[in-house]
mmCIF file of C-alpha atoms in Angstrom:
data_model
loop_
_atom_site.group_PDB
_atom_site.id
_atom_site.type_symbol
_atom_site.label_atom_id
_atom_site.label_comp_id
_atom_site.label_asym_id
_atom_site.label_seq_id
_atom_site.Cartn_x
_atom_site.Cartn_y
_atom_site.Cartn_z
ATOM 1 C CA UNK M 35 0.000 0.000 0.000
ATOM 2 C CA UNK M 36 2.919 2.318 0.681
ATOM 3 C CA UNK M 37 4.341 1.677 -2.794
ATOM 4 C CA UNK M 38 0.972 2.434 -4.417
ATOM 5 C CA UNK M 39 1.045 6.018 -3.117
ATOM 6 C CA UNK M 40 4.742 6.741 -3.546
ATOM 7 C CA UNK M 41 7.350 7.225 -6.209
ATOM 8 C CA UNK M 42 9.510 4.160 -5.711
ATOM 9 C CA UNK M 43 13.127 4.956 -4.947
ATOM 10 C CA UNK M 44 15.081 1.740 -4.484
ATOM 11 C CA UNK M 45 17.920 3.544 -2.732
ATOM 12 C CA UNK M 46 15.535 5.118 -0.188
ATOM 13 C CA UNK M 47 13.493 1.979 0.483
ATOM 14 C CA UNK M 48 9.729 1.426 0.574
ATOM 15 C CA UNK M 49 8.992 4.293 2.981
ATOM 16 C CA UNK M 50 11.537 6.734 1.579
ATOM 17 C CA UNK M 51 9.973 7.460 -1.801
ATOM 18 C CA UNK M 52 8.269 10.760 -2.558
ATOM 19 C CA UNK M 53 4.528 10.761 -1.779
ATOM 20 C CA UNK M 54 2.597 11.250 -5.037
ATOM 21 C CA UNK M 55 -0.997 10.693 -3.886
ATOM 22 C CA UNK M 56 -3.198 9.040 -6.492
ATOM 23 C CA UNK M 57 -0.858 9.614 -9.461
ATOM 24 C CA UNK M 58 -0.089 5.901 -9.695
ATOM 25 C CA UNK M 59 -3.803 5.141 -10.078
ATOM 26 C CA UNK M 60 -4.316 7.425 -13.083
ATOM 27 C CA UNK M 61 -3.083 4.985 -15.721
ATOM 28 C CA UNK M 62 -5.772 2.498 -14.727
ATOM 29 C CA UNK M 63 -8.583 4.902 -15.655
ATOM 30 C CA UNK M 64 -6.909 7.234 -18.172
ATOM 31 C CA UNK M 65 -6.160 4.527 -20.722
ATOM 32 C CA UNK M 66 -8.474 3.809 -23.664
ATOM 33 C CA UNK M 67 -8.758 0.212 -22.474
ATOM 34 C CA UNK M 68 -10.110 1.177 -19.027
ATOM 35 C CA UNK M 69 -13.728 0.524 -19.961
ATOM 36 C CA UNK M 70 -12.908 -2.782 -21.701
ATOM 37 C CA UNK M 71 -10.932 -4.285 -18.829
ATOM 38 C CA UNK M 72 -13.393 -3.175 -16.125
ATOM 39 C CA UNK M 73 -16.357 -4.372 -18.216
ATOM 40 C CA UNK M 74 -14.749 -7.754 -18.858
ATOM 41 C CA UNK M 75 -13.716 -8.249 -15.233
ATOM 42 C CA UNK M 76 -17.133 -7.420 -13.768
ATOM 43 C CA UNK M 77 -19.340 -9.112 -16.378
ATOM 44 C CA UNK M 78 -17.301 -12.319 -16.490
ATOM 45 C CA UNK M 79 -17.388 -12.572 -12.706
ATOM 46 C CA UNK M 80 -21.153 -12.015 -12.606
ATOM 47 C CA UNK M 81 -21.581 -14.695 -15.268
ATOM 48 C CA UNK M 82 -19.300 -17.080 -13.375
ATOM 49 C CA UNK M 83 -21.237 -16.505 -10.142
ATOM 50 C CA UNK M 84 -24.643 -17.210 -11.701
ATOM 51 C CA UNK M 85 -23.652 -20.194 -13.854
ATOM 52 C CA UNK M 86 -21.260 -21.626 -11.259
ATOM 53 C CA UNK M 87 -23.852 -21.450 -8.481
ATOM 54 C CA UNK M 88 -26.600 -23.104 -10.538
ATOM 55 C CA UNK M 89 -24.293 -25.757 -11.995
ATOM 56 C CA UNK M 90 -22.676 -26.522 -8.640
ATOM 57 C CA UNK M 91 -26.053 -26.962 -6.960
ATOM 58 C CA UNK M 92 -27.371 -29.145 -9.773
ATOM 59 C CA UNK M 93 -24.371 -31.486 -9.815
ATOM 60 C CA UNK M 94 -24.256 -31.711 -6.001
ATOM 61 C CA UNK M 95 -27.945 -32.658 -5.857
ATOM 62 C CA UNK M 96 -27.469 -35.256 -8.610
ATOM 63 C CA UNK M 97 -24.462 -36.732 -6.806
ATOM 64 C CA UNK M 98 -26.525 -37.000 -3.645
ATOM 65 C CA UNK M 99 -28.972 -39.234 -5.516
ATOM 66 C CA UNK M 100 -26.223 -41.793 -6.210
ATOM 67 C CA UNK M 101 -26.841 -44.474 -3.605
ATOM 68 C CA UNK M 102 -23.683 -46.503 -4.242
ATOM 69 C CA UNK M 103 -21.027 -44.954 -1.963
ATOM 70 C CA UNK M 104 -18.111 -46.141 -4.100
ATOM 71 C CA UNK M 105 -19.634 -44.686 -7.271
ATOM 72 C CA UNK M 106 -20.435 -41.414 -5.472
ATOM 73 C CA UNK M 107 -16.841 -41.038 -4.230
ATOM 74 C CA UNK M 108 -15.481 -41.856 -7.702
ATOM 75 C CA UNK M 109 -17.564 -39.199 -9.450
ATOM 76 C CA UNK M 110 -16.887 -36.601 -6.743
ATOM 77 C CA UNK M 111 -13.147 -37.225 -7.042
ATOM 78 C CA UNK M 112 -13.345 -36.992 -10.846
ATOM 79 C CA UNK M 113 -15.058 -33.593 -10.597
ATOM 80 C CA UNK M 114 -12.567 -32.368 -7.972
ATOM 81 C CA UNK M 115 -9.406 -33.282 -9.942
ATOM 82 C CA UNK M 116 -9.552 -30.251 -12.308
ATOM 83 C CA UNK M 117 -9.826 -27.917 -9.296
ATOM 84 C CA UNK M 118 -6.411 -28.980 -7.968
ATOM 85 C CA UNK M 119 -4.756 -28.759 -11.398
ATOM 86 C CA UNK M 120 -2.372 -25.934 -12.171
ATOM 87 C CA UNK M 121 -3.741 -23.459 -14.705
ATOM 88 C CA UNK M 122 -0.605 -24.134 -16.770
ATOM 89 C CA UNK M 123 -1.771 -27.740 -17.208
ATOM 90 C CA UNK M 124 -5.316 -26.560 -17.951
ATOM 91 C CA UNK M 125 -3.992 -24.190 -20.628
ATOM 92 C CA UNK M 126 -2.150 -27.060 -22.329
ATOM 93 C CA UNK M 127 -5.296 -29.194 -22.188
ATOM 94 C CA UNK M 128 -7.130 -26.300 -23.832
ATOM 95 C CA UNK M 129 -4.397 -26.056 -26.477
ATOM 96 C CA UNK M 130 -4.690 -29.787 -27.185
ATOM 97 C CA UNK M 131 -8.342 -29.202 -28.097
ATOM 98 C CA UNK M 132 -8.090 -25.764 -29.726
ATOM 99 C CA UNK M 133 -4.784 -25.776 -31.600
ATOM 100 C CA UNK M 134 -5.223 -24.644 -35.200
ATOM 101 C CA UNK M 135 -3.022 -27.395 -36.662
ATOM 102 C CA UNK M 136 -3.102 -30.313 -34.214
ATOM 103 C CA UNK M 137 -6.169 -29.582 -32.079
ATOM 104 C CA UNK M 138 -8.706 -32.321 -31.401
ATOM 105 C CA UNK M 139 -11.716 -30.197 -32.390
ATOM 106 C CA UNK M 140 -10.365 -29.173 -35.796
ATOM 107 C CA UNK M 141 -8.868 -32.551 -36.735
ATOM 108 C CA UNK M 142 -11.244 -35.042 -35.147
ATOM 109 C CA UNK M 143 -14.596 -33.248 -35.215
ATOM 110 C CA UNK M 144 -14.763 -30.444 -37.788
ATOM 111 C CA UNK M 145 -12.641 -32.041 -40.532
ATOM 112 C CA UNK M 146 -14.577 -35.355 -40.674
ATOM 113 C CA UNK M 147 -17.797 -33.331 -40.863
ATOM 114 C CA UNK M 148 -16.442 -31.348 -43.803
ATOM 115 C CA UNK M 149 -16.385 -28.094 -41.827
ATOM 116 C CA UNK M 150 -13.553 -25.619 -42.294
ATOM 117 C CA UNK M 151 -11.042 -25.566 -39.396
ATOM 118 C CA UNK M 152 -11.400 -22.638 -36.988
ATOM 119 C CA UNK M 153 -8.483 -20.477 -35.860
ATOM 120 C CA UNK M 154 -9.577 -20.562 -32.241
ATOM 121 C CA UNK M 155 -6.807 -18.292 -30.974
ATOM 122 C CA UNK M 156 -7.692 -15.646 -33.561
ATOM 123 C CA UNK M 157 -11.493 -15.641 -33.283
ATOM 124 C CA UNK M 158 -12.597 -13.616 -30.251
ATOM 125 C CA UNK M 159 -16.319 -14.383 -30.659
ATOM 126 C CA UNK M 160 -15.873 -17.934 -29.304
ATOM 127 C CA UNK M 161 -13.878 -17.054 -26.216
ATOM 128 C CA UNK M 162 -16.606 -15.896 -23.815
ATOM 129 C CA UNK M 163 -18.033 -19.413 -24.110
ATOM 130 C CA UNK M 164 -14.612 -21.098 -23.923
ATOM 131 C CA UNK M 165 -13.676 -19.128 -20.800
ATOM 132 C CA UNK M 166 -17.051 -19.901 -19.206
ATOM 133 C CA UNK M 167 -16.604 -23.606 -19.921
ATOM 134 C CA UNK M 168 -13.092 -23.874 -18.515
ATOM 135 C CA UNK M 169 -13.899 -21.734 -15.469
ATOM 136 C CA UNK M 170 -16.776 -24.014 -14.528
ATOM 137 C CA UNK M 171 -14.947 -27.217 -15.487
ATOM 138 C CA UNK M 172 -12.045 -26.283 -13.224
ATOM 139 C CA UNK M 173 -13.972 -24.661 -10.364
ATOM 140 C CA UNK M 174 -16.970 -26.981 -10.269
ATOM 141 C CA UNK M 175 -15.307 -29.450 -7.898
ATOM 142 C CA UNK M 176 -14.981 -26.960 -5.039
ATOM 143 C CA UNK M 177 -18.581 -25.754 -5.350
ATOM 144 C CA UNK M 178 -19.868 -29.320 -5.501
ATOM 145 C CA UNK M 179 -17.753 -30.277 -2.479
ATOM 146 C CA UNK M 180 -19.175 -27.422 -0.384
ATOM 147 C CA UNK M 181 -22.768 -28.087 -1.415
ATOM 148 C CA UNK M 182 -22.455 -31.858 -0.987
ATOM 149 C CA UNK M 183 -21.105 -31.438 2.544
ATOM 150 C CA UNK M 184 -24.172 -29.388 3.512
ATOM 151 C CA UNK M 185 -26.605 -31.710 1.720
ATOM 152 C CA UNK M 186 -25.205 -34.702 3.612
ATOM 153 C CA UNK M 187 -25.729 -32.834 6.891
ATOM 154 C CA UNK M 188 -29.483 -32.510 6.252
ATOM 155 C CA UNK M 189 -31.474 -34.825 8.505
ATOM 156 C CA UNK M 190 -32.910 -37.787 6.553
ATOM 157 C CA UNK M 191 -36.135 -37.529 8.549
ATOM 158 C CA UNK M 192 -37.174 -34.529 6.445
ATOM 159 C CA UNK M 193 -37.022 -36.615 3.265
ATOM 160 C CA UNK M 194 -38.686 -39.622 4.916
ATOM 161 C CA UNK M 195 -41.586 -37.437 6.034
ATOM 162 C CA UNK M 196 -41.822 -35.956 2.529
ATOM 163 C CA UNK M 197 -41.946 -39.430 0.971
ATOM 164 C CA UNK M 198 -44.748 -40.430 3.347
ATOM 165 C CA UNK M 199 -46.644 -37.358 2.118
ATOM 166 C CA UNK M 200 -46.047 -38.553 -1.482
ATOM 167 C CA UNK M 201 -43.694 -35.692 -2.335
ATOM 168 C CA UNK M 202 -41.833 -36.095 -5.638
ATOM 169 C CA UNK M 203 -38.054 -35.748 -5.937
ATOM 170 C CA UNK M 204 -38.456 -32.262 -7.394
ATOM 171 C CA UNK M 205 -40.709 -31.240 -4.491
ATOM 172 C CA UNK M 206 -38.161 -32.585 -1.990
ATOM 173 C CA UNK M 207 -35.412 -30.585 -3.670
ATOM 174 C CA UNK M 208 -37.549 -27.438 -3.903
ATOM 175 C CA UNK M 209 -38.987 -27.432 -0.393
ATOM 176 C CA UNK M 210 -36.274 -29.193 1.633
ATOM 177 C CA UNK M 211 -32.844 -29.207 -0.025
ATOM 178 C CA UNK M 212 -32.731 -25.698 -1.527
ATOM 179 C CA UNK M 213 -34.138 -23.842 1.532
ATOM 180 C CA UNK M 214 -31.684 -25.628 3.843
ATOM 181 C CA UNK M 215 -28.806 -24.852 1.446
ATOM 182 C CA UNK M 216 -29.583 -21.137 1.481
ATOM 183 C CA UNK M 217 -26.891 -20.272 4.109
ATOM 184 C CA UNK M 218 -24.024 -21.865 2.155
ATOM 185 C CA UNK M 219 -25.261 -20.444 -1.162
ATOM 186 C CA UNK M 220 -25.456 -16.960 0.356
ATOM 187 C CA UNK M 221 -22.013 -17.293 1.945
ATOM 188 C CA UNK M 222 -20.343 -18.335 -1.296
ATOM 189 C CA UNK M 223 -22.027 -15.548 -3.285
ATOM 190 C CA UNK M 224 -20.914 -12.934 -0.723
ATOM 191 C CA UNK M 225 -17.316 -14.163 -0.930
ATOM 192 C CA UNK M 226 -17.410 -14.152 -4.733
ATOM 193 C CA UNK M 227 -18.818 -10.617 -4.818
ATOM 194 C CA UNK M 228 -15.795 -9.532 -2.804
ATOM 195 C CA UNK M 229 -13.590 -10.604 -5.724
ATOM 196 C CA UNK M 230 -15.728 -9.191 -8.514
ATOM 197 C CA UNK M 231 -12.989 -6.710 -9.501
ATOM 198 C CA UNK M 232 -10.366 -9.474 -9.581
ATOM 199 C CA UNK M 233 -9.913 -12.270 -12.087
ATOM 200 C CA UNK M 234 -8.147 -15.595 -12.443
ATOM 201 C CA UNK M 235 -4.898 -14.560 -14.120
ATOM 202 C CA UNK M 236 -4.249 -18.008 -15.535
ATOM 203 C CA UNK M 237 -7.717 -18.257 -17.054
ATOM 204 C CA UNK M 238 -7.486 -14.949 -18.908
ATOM 205 C CA UNK M 239 -3.766 -14.919 -19.710
ATOM 206 C CA UNK M 240 -2.440 -18.468 -20.014
ATOM 207 C CA UNK M 241 -5.490 -20.215 -21.446
ATOM 208 C CA UNK M 242 -5.795 -17.791 -24.433
ATOM 209 C CA UNK M 243 -1.978 -17.968 -24.800
ATOM 210 C CA UNK M 244 -1.834 -14.162 -24.482
ATOM 211 C CA UNK M 245 -3.111 -13.870 -28.047
ATOM 212 C CA UNK M 246 -3.347 -10.223 -29.123
ATOM 213 C CA UNK M 247 -6.345 -10.981 -31.341
ATOM 214 C CA UNK M 248 -8.346 -11.896 -28.222
ATOM 215 C CA UNK M 249 -7.509 -8.868 -26.060
ATOM 216 C CA UNK M 250 -10.981 -7.322 -26.446
ATOM 217 C CA UNK M 251 -12.599 -10.310 -24.686
ATOM 218 C CA UNK M 252 -9.743 -11.566 -22.485
ATOM 219 C CA UNK M 253 -8.302 -8.339 -21.063
ATOM 220 C CA UNK M 254 -9.156 -7.931 -17.389
ATOM 221 C CA UNK M 255 -7.736 -5.643 -14.708
ATOM 222 C CA UNK M 256 -5.191 -8.301 -13.686
ATOM 223 C CA UNK M 257 -3.922 -9.112 -17.174
ATOM 224 C CA UNK M 258 -3.757 -5.435 -18.136
ATOM 225 C CA UNK M 259 -1.730 -4.592 -15.018
ATOM 226 C CA UNK M 260 0.655 -7.480 -15.739
ATOM 227 C CA UNK M 261 1.202 -6.417 -19.349
ATOM 228 C CA UNK M 262 1.771 -2.833 -18.205
ATOM 229 C CA UNK M 263 4.317 -4.057 -15.650
ATOM 230 C CA UNK M 264 6.154 -6.096 -18.293
ATOM 231 C CA UNK M 265 6.260 -3.198 -20.760
ATOM 232 C CA UNK M 266 6.900 -0.257 -18.442
ATOM 233 C CA UNK M 267 8.425 -2.003 -15.437
ATOM 234 C CA UNK M 268 6.672 0.372 -13.035
ATOM 235 C CA UNK M 269 6.019 -1.533 -9.813
ATOM 236 C CA UNK M 270 4.091 1.374 -8.290
ATOM 237 C CA UNK M 271 1.351 1.225 -10.932
ATOM 238 C CA UNK M 272 0.880 -2.512 -10.417
ATOM 239 C CA UNK M 273 0.740 -1.956 -6.655
ATOM 240 C CA UNK M 274 -1.929 0.689 -7.220
ATOM 241 C CA UNK M 275 -4.032 -1.869 -9.104
ATOM 242 C CA UNK M 276 -3.760 -4.298 -6.194
ATOM 243 C CA UNK M 277 -4.828 -1.631 -3.691
ATOM 244 C CA UNK M 278 -7.750 -0.580 -5.908
ATOM 245 C CA UNK M 279 -8.977 -4.184 -6.191
ATOM 246 C CA UNK M 280 -8.627 -4.763 -2.450
ATOM 247 C CA UNK M 281 -10.504 -1.605 -1.458
ATOM 248 C CA UNK M 282 -13.341 -2.151 -3.947
ATOM 249 C CA UNK M 283 -13.562 -5.826 -2.984
ATOM 250 C CA UNK M 284 -13.721 -4.945 0.711
ATOM 251 C CA UNK M 285 -16.496 -2.393 0.115
ATOM 252 C CA UNK M 286 -18.518 -4.852 -1.974
ATOM 253 C CA UNK M 287 -18.031 -7.620 0.571
ATOM 254 C CA UNK M 288 -19.194 -5.451 3.488
ATOM 255 C CA UNK M 289 -22.095 -4.039 1.440
ATOM 256 C CA UNK M 290 -23.322 -7.466 0.296
ATOM 257 C CA UNK M 291 -23.064 -8.780 3.848
ATOM 258 C CA UNK M 292 -24.994 -5.769 5.176
ATOM 259 C CA UNK M 293 -27.810 -6.383 2.688
ATOM 260 C CA UNK M 294 -28.016 -10.074 3.631
ATOM 261 C CA UNK M 295 -27.826 -9.249 7.334
ATOM 262 C CA UNK M 296 -30.749 -6.833 6.966
ATOM 263 C CA UNK M 297 -33.021 -9.585 5.697
ATOM 264 C CA UNK M 298 -31.609 -12.602 7.528
ATOM 265 C CA UNK M 299 -28.861 -12.358 10.154
ATOM 266 C CA UNK M 300 -28.370 -16.120 10.216
ATOM 267 C CA UNK M 301 -27.217 -16.161 6.589
ATOM 268 C CA UNK M 302 -24.771 -13.262 6.859
ATOM 269 C CA UNK M 303 -21.005 -13.707 6.974
ATOM 270 C CA UNK M 304 -20.540 -11.509 10.061
#
């Protein structure tokens, strides 16, 4: 935080640089790409929250219906494996599918169908969907794990009583599972809102292979700050980006928690 508000002088140390106020923050908003990177960061995160929450709940509920314990553990482990993978590995998996010359999609799907190969790393119109897919494929395991843990803690007597009353599976999910999962759903959404001005660097930088043709749909605040650091080498500007993201994230986190607390204190984070 000190570096973000100072002119960095390596000989004087972190606290010895000249205080410059908000000068280091100007580049983040003065650039022509300011609107693009803020738009991408916020909209992608909102999309990830909505789709990830719905998909995570759906898969967790389906897993809970698997009665064979061995099969349930196998499928849960299979879904969790991508979550613990490095994004470097994920980017190479993506390249194996999307490569223009050797990719699986072009050579094994499009070519046999007589469809012209697609230059995936040059066509920006496909990447919102590609990023959404890989984000949910990689992050689904954690969401499912959290939801499954809460579903398993629900007392079986609720479902037994519902079955006696001839409730269908959908009615059991709607009136028992989802209401009792509300605290964990709310908690995870609050935490994700706190990071709405941050992005997964690997997802937006490594997966698209830093392709310049995709900058309009893959540039986020994090990737822009990194590219600026590599080109200009100004540590103070990158520090300013980190402070900006932290402050905005903190405000959003507290605000979202306050709204939840107003309606239901039991579901709030603090």
